[in-house]
Coordinates of C-alpha atoms and ligand atoms in Angstrom, one line a residue:
M1 CA 70.7 -53.3 282.2
F2 CA 70.6 -49.4 282.0
Q3 CA 67.7 -47.5 281.5
I4 CA 68.0 -44.3 279.0
I5 CA 66.1 -42.1 277.2
D6 CA 66.5 -39.4 275.0
G7 CA 66.2 -36.1 277.2
A8 CA 63.8 -34.6 274.7
T9 CA 61.1 -36.8 273.5
R10 CA 61.6 -38.9 276.8
Q11 CA 61.5 -41.9 274.5
P12 CA 63.1 -44.5 275.5
I13 CA 66.4 -44.8 273.1
I14 CA 68.0 -48.1 271.5
N15 CA 70.1 -49.6 273.7
P16 CA 73.9 -48.7 272.8
V17 CA 75.1 -52.3 273.5
D18 CA 71.9 -53.4 271.1
L19 CA 73.5 -51.2 268.0
V20 CA 77.5 -52.3 269.3
L21 CA 76.2 -55.9 268.3
Q22 CA 74.8 -55.4 265.2
S23 CA 76.7 -53.1 263.5
N24 CA 80.3 -54.8 265.2
K25 CA 81.5 -51.1 265.0
T26 CA 81.9 -48.5 268.4
M27 CA 78.9 -46.2 268.4
G28 CA 78.4 -42.3 270.3
L29 CA 75.2 -42.0 272.1
A30 CA 73.1 -38.6 270.7
Q31 CA 73.2 -35.6 272.0
D32 CA 70.3 -35.1 275.1
T33 CA 70.8 -38.8 276.4
V34 CA 68.9 -39.2 280.1
L35 CA 70.5 -41.5 282.2
V36 CA 67.3 -42.7 284.9
R37 CA 69.2 -44.6 287.7
R38 CA 66.9 -47.2 289.7
D39 CA 66.2 -44.3 292.2
G40 CA 64.4 -42.8 289.7
S41 CA 67.1 -39.5 289.3
E42 CA 67.7 -38.4 286.3
I43 CA 71.7 -37.3 285.0
E44 CA 72.4 -36.1 281.5
I45 CA 75.1 -38.2 280.2
A46 CA 77.4 -38.9 277.4
D47 CA 78.2 -42.6 276.6
S48 CA 80.0 -44.1 274.0
A49 CA 79.9 -47.9 273.2
S50 CA 82.5 -50.2 272.1
P51 CA 82.8 -53.9 270.4
I52 CA 85.6 -56.2 272.8
Y53 CA 86.9 -58.7 270.4
D54 CA 88.7 -62.3 271.3
W55 CA 92.2 -63.0 270.2
D56 CA 91.2 -64.4 266.8
S57 CA 89.1 -61.8 266.1
K58 CA 85.6 -62.8 267.2
L59 CA 82.7 -60.6 269.1
T60 CA 82.8 -61.3 273.1
G61 CA 81.3 -58.7 274.4
V62 CA 80.4 -54.7 274.2
V63 CA 81.9 -51.9 276.7
V64 CA 79.8 -48.8 277.2
V65 CA 81.5 -45.8 278.9
F66 CA 79.5 -42.9 279.8
H67 CA 79.6 -39.9 282.1
D68 CA 78.1 -37.7 284.1
V69 CA 77.5 -34.1 282.0
S70 CA 74.7 -32.4 283.7
V71 CA 77.2 -30.0 284.9
A72 CA 79.1 -28.9 282.0
K73 CA 75.6 -29.3 280.6
A74 CA 74.0 -26.7 282.5
M75 CA 77.4 -24.6 282.8
S76 CA 77.0 -24.2 279.0
M77 CA 73.7 -23.4 279.4
K78 CA 74.1 -20.7 281.5
M79 CA 77.2 -19.0 279.2
T80 CA 74.1 -18.7 276.8
H81 CA 72.0 -16.9 279.4
L82 CA 74.7 -15.0 280.1
A83 CA 75.6 -13.8 276.5
Q84 CA 72.1 -13.2 275.8
H85 CA 71.0 -11.3 279.3
D86 CA 72.1 -8.4 280.9
F87 CA 74.0 -9.2 284.1
L88 CA 73.4 -6.2 286.4
T89 CA 69.4 -7.1 285.3
N90 CA 69.3 -10.4 284.3
L91 CA 67.1 -8.9 280.9
P92 CA 67.8 -9.8 277.3
N93 CA 70.7 -7.6 276.2
R94 CA 70.5 -6.3 272.9
V95 CA 71.5 -9.7 270.9
L96 CA 68.7 -11.4 272.2
L97 CA 66.4 -8.1 272.0
N98 CA 67.4 -8.4 267.8
D99 CA 66.5 -12.0 267.6
R100 CA 63.1 -11.8 269.3
I101 CA 62.6 -8.4 267.4
A102 CA 63.4 -10.4 263.8
Q103 CA 60.5 -13.0 265.3
A104 CA 58.0 -10.1 266.0
I105 CA 58.2 -8.9 262.2
A106 CA 58.2 -12.3 261.5
S107 CA 55.2 -13.0 263.0
A108 CA 53.7 -9.8 262.0
N109 CA 54.0 -10.2 258.6
R110 CA 52.1 -13.7 258.5
Y111 CA 49.3 -12.0 260.8
G112 CA 49.3 -8.8 259.8
T113 CA 50.1 -7.2 262.5
Q114 CA 52.0 -4.2 264.0
V115 CA 55.0 -4.4 266.0
A116 CA 56.3 -1.5 268.0
L117 CA 59.5 -0.9 270.0
L118 CA 59.6 1.6 272.9
F119 CA 63.3 3.7 273.3
L120 CA 64.2 4.8 276.7
D121 CA 66.2 6.5 278.8
L122 CA 66.2 7.9 282.7
D123 CA 66.4 12.0 282.4
N124 CA 69.2 13.2 284.6
F125 CA 70.0 9.3 285.8
K126 CA 73.9 10.6 285.1
H127 CA 72.7 12.9 288.5
I128 CA 72.2 10.0 291.0
N129 CA 74.8 8.2 290.0
D130 CA 77.2 10.9 290.3
S131 CA 76.0 12.3 293.7
L132 CA 75.2 8.9 295.4
G133 CA 77.0 7.0 293.8
H134 CA 77.3 3.4 291.6
A135 CA 75.8 1.0 294.0
T136 CA 72.8 3.2 294.5
G137 CA 72.3 4.3 290.7
D138 CA 72.2 0.6 290.0
K139 CA 69.0 -0.3 292.7
L140 CA 67.6 2.0 291.0
L141 CA 68.6 -0.1 287.8
Q142 CA 66.8 -2.9 289.0
S143 CA 64.0 -1.2 290.8
V144 CA 63.1 0.7 287.0
T145 CA 63.7 -2.7 285.7
K146 CA 60.6 -4.1 288.1
R147 CA 58.9 -1.5 287.3
L148 CA 58.9 -1.9 283.7
S149 CA 58.2 -5.3 283.7
S150 CA 55.1 -5.6 285.6
S151 CA 53.8 -2.4 282.8
V152 CA 54.1 -4.6 279.8
R153 CA 52.7 -7.9 279.0
N154 CA 54.6 -11.1 280.1
T155 CA 54.6 -12.2 276.3
D156 CA 56.2 -8.0 275.7
T157 CA 60.7 -7.6 275.5
V158 CA 61.6 -5.4 278.4
S159 CA 65.4 -5.1 277.2
R160 CA 68.0 -3.3 278.4
Q161 CA 70.6 -1.6 276.6
G162 CA 73.2 -0.7 278.9
G163 CA 73.5 2.7 280.7
D164 CA 70.5 3.9 281.9
E165 CA 68.9 2.7 278.5
F166 CA 66.1 0.2 278.3
I167 CA 63.7 -0.8 274.7
I168 CA 60.6 -2.3 275.0
L169 CA 59.2 -4.6 271.8
L170 CA 55.8 -5.0 272.0
E171 CA 54.3 -8.0 270.1
D172 CA 50.9 -8.0 267.3
S173 CA 49.4 -4.6 268.5
K174 CA 47.1 -4.1 266.7
T175 CA 47.6 0.0 266.5
G176 CA 50.0 2.3 267.4
K177 CA 47.3 2.9 270.6
T178 CA 48.9 0.2 272.8
A179 CA 51.9 1.6 272.6
A180 CA 51.2 5.1 273.7
L181 CA 48.7 3.6 276.7
T182 CA 52.5 1.3 277.7
A183 CA 54.1 4.9 277.2
E184 CA 51.6 6.3 279.5
K185 CA 51.7 3.9 281.9
I186 CA 55.6 3.5 282.3
L187 CA 55.5 7.6 282.7
E188 CA 53.4 7.2 285.6
E189 CA 54.8 3.5 287.5
L190 CA 58.0 5.6 286.8
T191 CA 57.4 8.9 288.1
L192 CA 56.7 6.8 291.8
P193 CA 59.0 6.9 294.2
H194 CA 62.2 4.7 294.4
I195 CA 63.1 3.1 297.9
I196 CA 66.6 2.2 297.8
G197 CA 68.0 1.6 301.4
K198 CA 66.9 5.0 302.6
C199 CA 66.5 7.1 300.1
Q200 CA 63.5 7.4 298.1
L201 CA 65.1 8.3 294.7
H202 CA 62.5 9.8 292.2
I203 CA 63.1 9.2 288.5
T204 CA 61.8 10.4 284.6
T205 CA 62.1 9.2 281.6
S206 CA 62.0 10.4 278.4
I207 CA 60.9 7.7 276.0
G208 CA 60.4 7.0 272.3
I209 CA 58.4 4.9 270.2
S210 CA 58.9 3.7 266.3
V211 CA 56.5 1.3 264.8
Y212 CA 57.0 -1.5 262.4
P213 CA 56.2 -1.6 259.3
Q214 CA 55.6 1.9 259.3
N215 CA 58.8 3.4 260.6
G216 CA 61.4 1.2 259.4
S217 CA 61.8 -2.1 257.8
D218 CA 64.1 -3.9 260.4
A219 CA 65.7 -3.7 264.0
E220 CA 68.5 -1.8 262.7
E221 CA 66.2 0.9 261.3
L222 CA 63.3 0.0 263.8
L223 CA 65.9 0.8 266.6
K224 CA 67.8 3.9 265.1
N225 CA 64.2 5.9 264.6
A226 CA 62.8 4.8 268.3
D227 CA 66.0 6.4 269.4
T228 CA 65.6 9.5 267.4
A229 CA 62.2 9.5 268.6
M230 CA 63.4 10.0 272.3
Y231 CA 65.6 12.1 271.8
H232 CA 62.0 14.9 270.8
A233 CA 60.9 13.7 273.1
K234 CA 64.3 14.9 275.8
E235 CA 64.6 18.2 273.9
N236 CA 60.3 18.1 274.6
G237 CA 61.1 18.8 278.2
R238 CA 61.5 15.5 279.5
N239 CA 59.2 13.0 281.2
N240 CA 57.6 11.9 278.1
Y241 CA 57.1 10.2 274.6
Q242 CA 56.8 10.5 271.5
F243 CA 56.4 8.4 268.2
F244 CA 58.6 9.0 265.5
E245 CA 58.2 11.2 262.4
N246 CA 60.0 11.6 259.3
E247 CA 60.6 14.9 259.2
M248 CA 62.9 14.1 262.5
N249 CA 65.0 12.4 260.2
T250 CA 65.3 15.6 258.6
R251 CA 66.0 17.7 261.5
A252 CA 68.4 15.2 263.0
V253 CA 70.6 15.7 259.5
Q254 CA 70.3 19.0 260.2
R255 CA 71.6 19.1 263.5
L256 CA 74.6 17.2 262.3
Q257 CA 75.4 19.7 259.4
I258 CA 75.3 22.1 262.4
E259 CA 77.3 20.6 264.3
A260 CA 79.9 19.8 261.3
D261 CA 79.3 23.2 260.7
L262 CA 80.5 24.4 264.2
R263 CA 83.9 22.7 264.2
V264 CA 85.4 24.7 262.0
A265 CA 82.3 28.2 262.5
L266 CA 86.1 29.4 264.8
E267 CA 88.2 28.9 262.7
K268 CA 86.2 31.0 259.9
K269 CA 86.3 33.5 262.2
Q270 CA 82.3 33.4 261.9
F271 CA 81.6 33.9 265.6
V272 CA 80.8 38.0 267.0
L273 CA 79.9 39.3 269.6
H274 CA 76.6 42.1 270.3
Y275 CA 76.3 44.0 273.3
Q276 CA 73.5 45.1 275.2
P277 CA 73.2 47.3 278.1
K278 CA 71.6 47.1 281.8
I279 CA 70.1 50.6 283.2
N280 CA 69.7 52.1 286.2
L281 CA 65.7 52.6 285.9
D282 CA 66.1 55.2 287.8
N283 CA 67.9 57.4 286.1
N284 CA 68.7 55.7 282.5
Q285 CA 72.6 55.8 283.4
I286 CA 74.4 52.3 282.0
T287 CA 75.1 49.7 284.3
G288 CA 77.1 47.3 282.1
V289 CA 77.1 45.2 279.2
E290 CA 75.3 41.6 278.8
C291 CA 77.4 40.0 275.2
L292 CA 75.6 38.0 273.3
L293 CA 76.9 35.3 270.8
R294 CA 76.0 35.8 267.3
W295 CA 76.8 32.9 264.0
Q296 CA 77.2 34.7 261.0
H297 CA 76.6 31.3 259.0
D298 CA 77.5 31.6 255.4
E299 CA 74.7 30.2 254.4
R300 CA 71.7 30.0 256.8
G301 CA 72.7 33.6 257.6
E302 CA 73.2 35.2 261.4
M303 CA 72.4 33.0 263.6
L304 CA 71.0 32.8 267.0
P305 CA 72.2 31.2 269.8
E306 CA 68.7 29.5 270.3
Q307 CA 69.6 27.7 267.2
F308 CA 73.2 26.7 268.0
V309 CA 74.6 26.8 271.3
A310 CA 72.2 23.3 272.6
I311 CA 73.9 21.6 270.0
A312 CA 77.1 23.3 271.1
E313 CA 76.8 22.0 274.6
E314 CA 75.6 18.6 273.1
S315 CA 79.5 18.3 271.3
G316 CA 80.7 20.2 273.6
L317 CA 81.9 22.1 271.2
I318 CA 80.6 24.8 274.0
V319 CA 84.3 24.9 275.4
P320 CA 86.4 26.3 273.1
I321 CA 83.5 28.5 271.6
G322 CA 82.9 29.9 275.2
R323 CA 86.7 30.3 275.8
W324 CA 86.5 32.7 272.4
V325 CA 83.8 34.2 273.3
L326 CA 85.3 35.7 277.2
R327 CA 88.6 36.2 275.2
E328 CA 86.8 38.2 272.9
A329 CA 84.7 40.1 276.0
C330 CA 87.6 40.6 277.6
K331 CA 89.3 42.7 275.0
Q332 CA 86.7 44.4 273.7
A333 CA 85.8 45.8 278.0
K334 CA 90.2 46.5 278.2
K335 CA 89.9 48.0 274.7
W336 CA 87.1 50.7 275.6
L337 CA 88.9 51.3 278.7
D338 CA 91.9 52.0 277.0
E339 CA 89.5 54.4 274.9
S340 CA 88.6 56.4 278.9
K341 CA 84.8 55.4 278.0
P342 CA 83.3 55.5 281.1
I343 CA 83.8 52.5 283.4
I344 CA 82.0 49.5 283.0
I345 CA 80.9 45.9 283.7
I346 CA 81.3 43.3 280.7
A347 CA 79.1 40.4 281.1
V348 CA 79.1 36.8 279.6
N349 CA 77.0 34.0 279.8
I350 CA 78.0 30.9 280.9
S351 CA 76.7 27.4 280.2
A352 CA 76.5 23.9 282.0
K353 CA 79.7 22.7 280.3
E354 CA 82.0 25.0 280.2
F355 CA 80.8 25.9 284.1
L356 CA 81.6 22.4 284.9
H357 CA 84.6 22.3 282.5
K358 CA 87.7 21.4 285.2
D359 CA 89.3 24.1 283.6
F360 CA 87.1 27.0 283.3
V361 CA 88.7 28.5 286.8
E362 CA 92.2 28.3 285.4
N363 CA 91.1 29.5 281.7
V364 CA 89.1 32.5 283.2
R365 CA 92.1 33.4 285.5
A366 CA 94.5 33.3 282.1
I367 CA 92.2 35.5 280.0
L368 CA 91.1 37.8 282.6
I369 CA 95.6 38.2 282.7
E370 CA 96.1 38.0 278.7
S371 CA 93.6 40.7 278.4
Q372 CA 94.9 42.8 281.1
L373 CA 91.3 43.5 282.4
P374 CA 90.7 44.1 286.3
S375 CA 88.3 40.7 287.1
S376 CA 86.3 43.6 289.2
H377 CA 85.2 45.2 285.1
L378 CA 84.1 41.3 284.4
E379 CA 80.6 39.3 285.7
L380 CA 79.8 35.6 285.1
E381 CA 75.8 35.3 284.2
I382 CA 75.6 31.3 285.0
T383 CA 71.5 30.0 284.7
E384 CA 69.7 29.7 288.1
S385 CA 69.2 25.5 286.5
V386 CA 73.0 25.1 285.5
L387 CA 73.8 26.4 289.3
M388 CA 71.2 24.0 291.6
R389 CA 72.5 20.5 289.4
D390 CA 75.3 20.2 291.4
A391 CA 74.4 22.9 294.4
Q392 CA 77.6 21.8 296.4
S393 CA 79.8 21.8 293.5
S394 CA 78.4 24.9 291.9
T395 CA 79.6 26.7 295.2
A396 CA 83.0 25.8 295.0
I397 CA 83.1 26.8 291.2
L398 CA 81.4 30.5 292.6
H399 CA 83.8 31.0 295.4
Q400 CA 86.8 30.9 293.3
L401 CA 85.7 32.6 291.0
K402 CA 84.6 35.7 293.7
Q403 CA 88.7 35.1 295.1
I404 CA 89.3 36.4 291.7
G405 CA 87.2 39.4 292.4
I406 CA 84.8 38.5 289.1
Q407 CA 80.7 39.7 289.1
L408 CA 78.5 37.0 289.4
T409 CA 74.9 36.6 288.1
V410 CA 72.0 34.2 288.5
D411 CA 70.3 34.3 284.8
D412 CA 67.2 33.2 284.4
F413 CA 65.9 33.7 287.7
G414 CA 62.9 32.0 289.1
T415 CA 63.1 29.2 286.5
G416 CA 65.4 26.1 288.4
Y417 CA 63.6 26.1 291.1
S418 CA 66.6 27.5 293.5
S419 CA 66.6 26.0 297.6
L420 CA 67.1 29.1 299.2
S421 CA 69.4 27.6 301.8
Y422 CA 71.2 27.1 298.5
L423 CA 70.8 31.3 297.2
Q424 CA 71.8 32.5 300.7
Q425 CA 75.3 29.9 300.4
F426 CA 76.1 30.8 296.9
P427 CA 78.8 33.7 296.7
I428 CA 76.4 36.0 294.2
D429 CA 76.4 39.3 293.1
V430 CA 72.9 39.3 291.1
L431 CA 69.9 38.2 290.8
K432 CA 68.6 38.5 286.7
I433 CA 65.0 37.9 286.7
D434 CA 63.4 35.7 284.0
Q435 CA 62.3 37.7 281.0
S436 CA 59.3 35.1 281.5
F437 CA 58.0 36.5 284.4
V438 CA 58.4 40.1 283.1
H439 CA 56.4 39.6 280.4
Q440 CA 53.9 38.5 282.6
I441 CA 53.8 41.2 284.3
A442 CA 50.4 43.0 282.7
S443 CA 48.5 39.4 282.1
A444 CA 45.7 38.6 285.2
S445 CA 47.5 35.1 285.6
D446 CA 50.1 37.0 287.6
E447 CA 49.8 40.8 287.3
G448 CA 53.8 40.6 288.6
V449 CA 53.1 38.4 292.0
I450 CA 55.9 36.6 290.8
V451 CA 58.0 39.3 289.7
S452 CA 57.3 41.4 293.5
A453 CA 58.6 38.2 295.0
I454 CA 62.0 38.3 293.3
I455 CA 63.1 41.6 293.9
S456 CA 62.5 41.9 297.8
M457 CA 63.5 38.6 297.9
G458 CA 66.6 40.2 296.4
N459 CA 66.6 42.9 298.3
S460 CA 66.0 41.2 301.4
L461 CA 69.6 38.9 300.8
K462 CA 71.2 41.7 299.4
L463 CA 71.7 40.6 296.1
R464 CA 71.4 43.1 293.5
V465 CA 67.8 42.7 291.3
I466 CA 67.9 43.2 287.7
A467 CA 64.8 42.0 285.4
E468 CA 65.1 41.4 281.7
G469 CA 63.2 41.1 278.3
I470 CA 62.1 44.8 279.1
E471 CA 59.8 45.5 276.0
N472 CA 56.7 48.5 277.1
K473 CA 56.5 51.0 279.3
M474 CA 54.4 49.6 281.6
Q475 CA 56.2 46.7 282.8
L476 CA 59.4 49.1 282.9
D477 CA 56.3 51.8 285.4
F478 CA 55.9 48.0 287.6
L479 CA 59.1 47.4 288.0
K480 CA 60.2 50.8 289.6
S481 CA 56.9 50.6 291.1
R482 CA 58.3 47.4 292.7
H483 CA 62.2 49.3 293.3
C484 CA 64.0 47.2 291.4
I485 CA 66.4 49.4 290.7
E486 CA 68.9 47.9 287.0
G487 CA 66.8 46.1 284.0
Q488 CA 67.1 45.3 280.3
G489 CA 65.1 45.1 277.5
Y490 CA 64.5 45.9 274.0
F491 CA 62.2 48.9 275.4
F492 CA 66.1 50.3 275.8
S493 CA 67.7 49.3 273.7
P494 CA 69.2 45.3 271.9
A495 CA 72.0 43.9 271.0
L496 CA 74.1 45.8 269.0
I497 CA 77.9 45.4 267.7
A498 CA 80.8 46.7 269.2
T499 CA 80.6 50.1 267.3
A500 CA 77.1 51.0 267.3
F501 CA 76.9 50.0 271.0
A502 CA 79.7 52.0 272.2
A503 CA 78.8 55.3 270.1
T504 CA 75.5 55.3 271.9
Y505 CA 75.7 53.9 275.5
L506 CA 79.8 54.9 275.5
K507 CA 79.9 58.5 275.1
T508 CA 84.3 59.5 275.6
N509 CA 84.2 60.8 279.4
V510 CA 85.9 63.9 279.4
S511 CA 85.5 65.0 282.7
Ligands
C2E601 P1 70.7 35.0 277.7 O1 71.5 35.3 279.2 O2 68.9 34.7 279.4 O3 70.0 36.4 277.1 C1 68.6 36.9 277.0 C2 68.0 36.7 275.8 O4 67.2 38.0 275.5 C3 69.0 36.9 274.7 O5 68.8 36.6 273.2 C4 68.3 39.3 274.4 O6 68.5 39.3 272.4 C5 66.9 38.5 274.6 N1 66.5 39.8 274.8 C6 66.6 40.6 275.2 N2 66.0 41.7 275.4 C7 65.5 41.3 274.6 C8 63.4 41.5 274.8 O7 63.3 42.8 275.8 N3 62.5 41.1 274.7 C9 63.2 39.6 274.5 N4 61.9 38.7 274.6 N5 64.4 39.3 274.4 C10 65.1 39.8 274.9 P2 70.1 35.8 272.7 O8 70.8 36.5 272.3 O9 69.5 35.0 271.4 O10 70.8 34.7 273.8 C11 69.7 33.7 273.8 C12 70.4 33.1 275.1 O11 71.4 32.1 275.1 C13 70.9 33.9 276.1 O12 70.4 33.6 277.4 C14 72.0 32.8 277.1 O13 71.4 31.6 277.4 C15 72.8 32.0 275.7 N6 73.6 32.7 274.9 C16 74.1 33.9 274.4 N7 75.4 34.5 274.6 C17 75.8 33.2 274.7 C18 77.2 33.1 274.8 O14 78.3 33.8 274.9 N8 77.6 31.6 275.5 C19 77.0 30.8 275.8 N9 77.4 30.2 277.0 N10 75.4 31.2 275.9 C20 74.8 32.5 275.2
MG602 MG1 72.3 36.2 279.9
MG603 MG1 68.2 34.8 280.8

């Protein structure tokens, strides 16, 4: 006789032969039936037992048929696991996470506790992935997974949402304090170097936190709000955490509204350029002009770049807007040239997305041809942090621009952690000292040390140095005493509309 048991309860099951004898019918076996072999080993089986009749329908025996289903069962469990886990890190995926959140909410309701969701997005992960390759990126994600898992209790769930996004579910938290402490621990753990092959990689993360019941009644709402809070952590300079606040949603709505309005702003001709002179500090003569973008919004009035450039950048709208700026600037400069105004160089700010766009150099070339402005009259300002994001690609793009004959300026210099070797390699003409250093000139903490250092560095690299944001005579005198040749700032003039600028600074050359 053979021994069969119920796999879940481990109790013996009634022998199917007896059942068939009693009922005189074919019987299937219960699911999860386990056959215990003579040697004590077990296999999962599926089977059925049927009666055997002789020629005059008398029951003479029972035939039992069974087969080994352990492989099929293991496969089905594996499929279930795959459907609920992330392939790369083996962490629960969104499906399983949603389940766990629902359970956690039910338990929080029962015991009057809270649930916290931590939404993590690695900072600049794309950069690592692009520059070191996907295999390295994958290993980094696995290393991050280990750190995250060891930073939480094993009753908490760490899950991966795909890409470089992770979500951590903290159950039974009494207050938001647990979430804050966990977030702090994660920030600390992740900053330690990750050893991947022979590389030491450094990565940080931004974390948004939402708490049940305050910030949402179900998984969907809690996730959305944690995501919103994460964006605020990013905006706050990355490598930090933020709790969700209701005003964040108001701001998120405003942001969406601005994006929607930006989409039609070009069509509605709502952009204008303002022009701020660059001045030779020794003789007060104008040396050039910087174009600064203004948006004439029909309801909000005049908007400054800081209110919309980041949104334009994120949505990709900066590319067509930037093209408009460049075309407008070149057209205006050509017009002034044709009117025999003194020859000046016109500078246009270029943001990251524009600079790295594959058609950027071609566009610049096309716009110069279209406007017939000689390329020596065009200057492009690119911030140091954009150039340093991918210094090698930047070098290549700068060389192409230089070949066209364009002047190149590193904007906001001093804030982007340039490596000196790259600075030497970039074919640039001008360093523009970031205004924050100019404003610190008088303060005891700095006393212009950084400004002095940048000026002498620029001079030894044979670059022109210009100081932006000069607001008073004291700053001007200090800069002059350090042999800074050029400057820009409210002390001389704010940015003006084209006609006002031309009237003040571009008196027609009569000689
Ligand atoms: P930026 O290129 O560093 O421009 C200098 C900013 O400082 C301008 O602000 C200018 O109006 C302001 N400024 C000038 N002199 C002074 C001063 O003495 N004191 C102070 N406190 N500020 C002064 P704005 O026009 O608001 O532009 C801000 C930033 O927006 C620019 O920084 C630039 O990065 C970006 N931006 C402006 N126009 C464009 C554009 O057409 N395209 C792109 N991609 N970015 C632009
Ligand atoms: Mg600039
Ligand atoms: Mg600047």
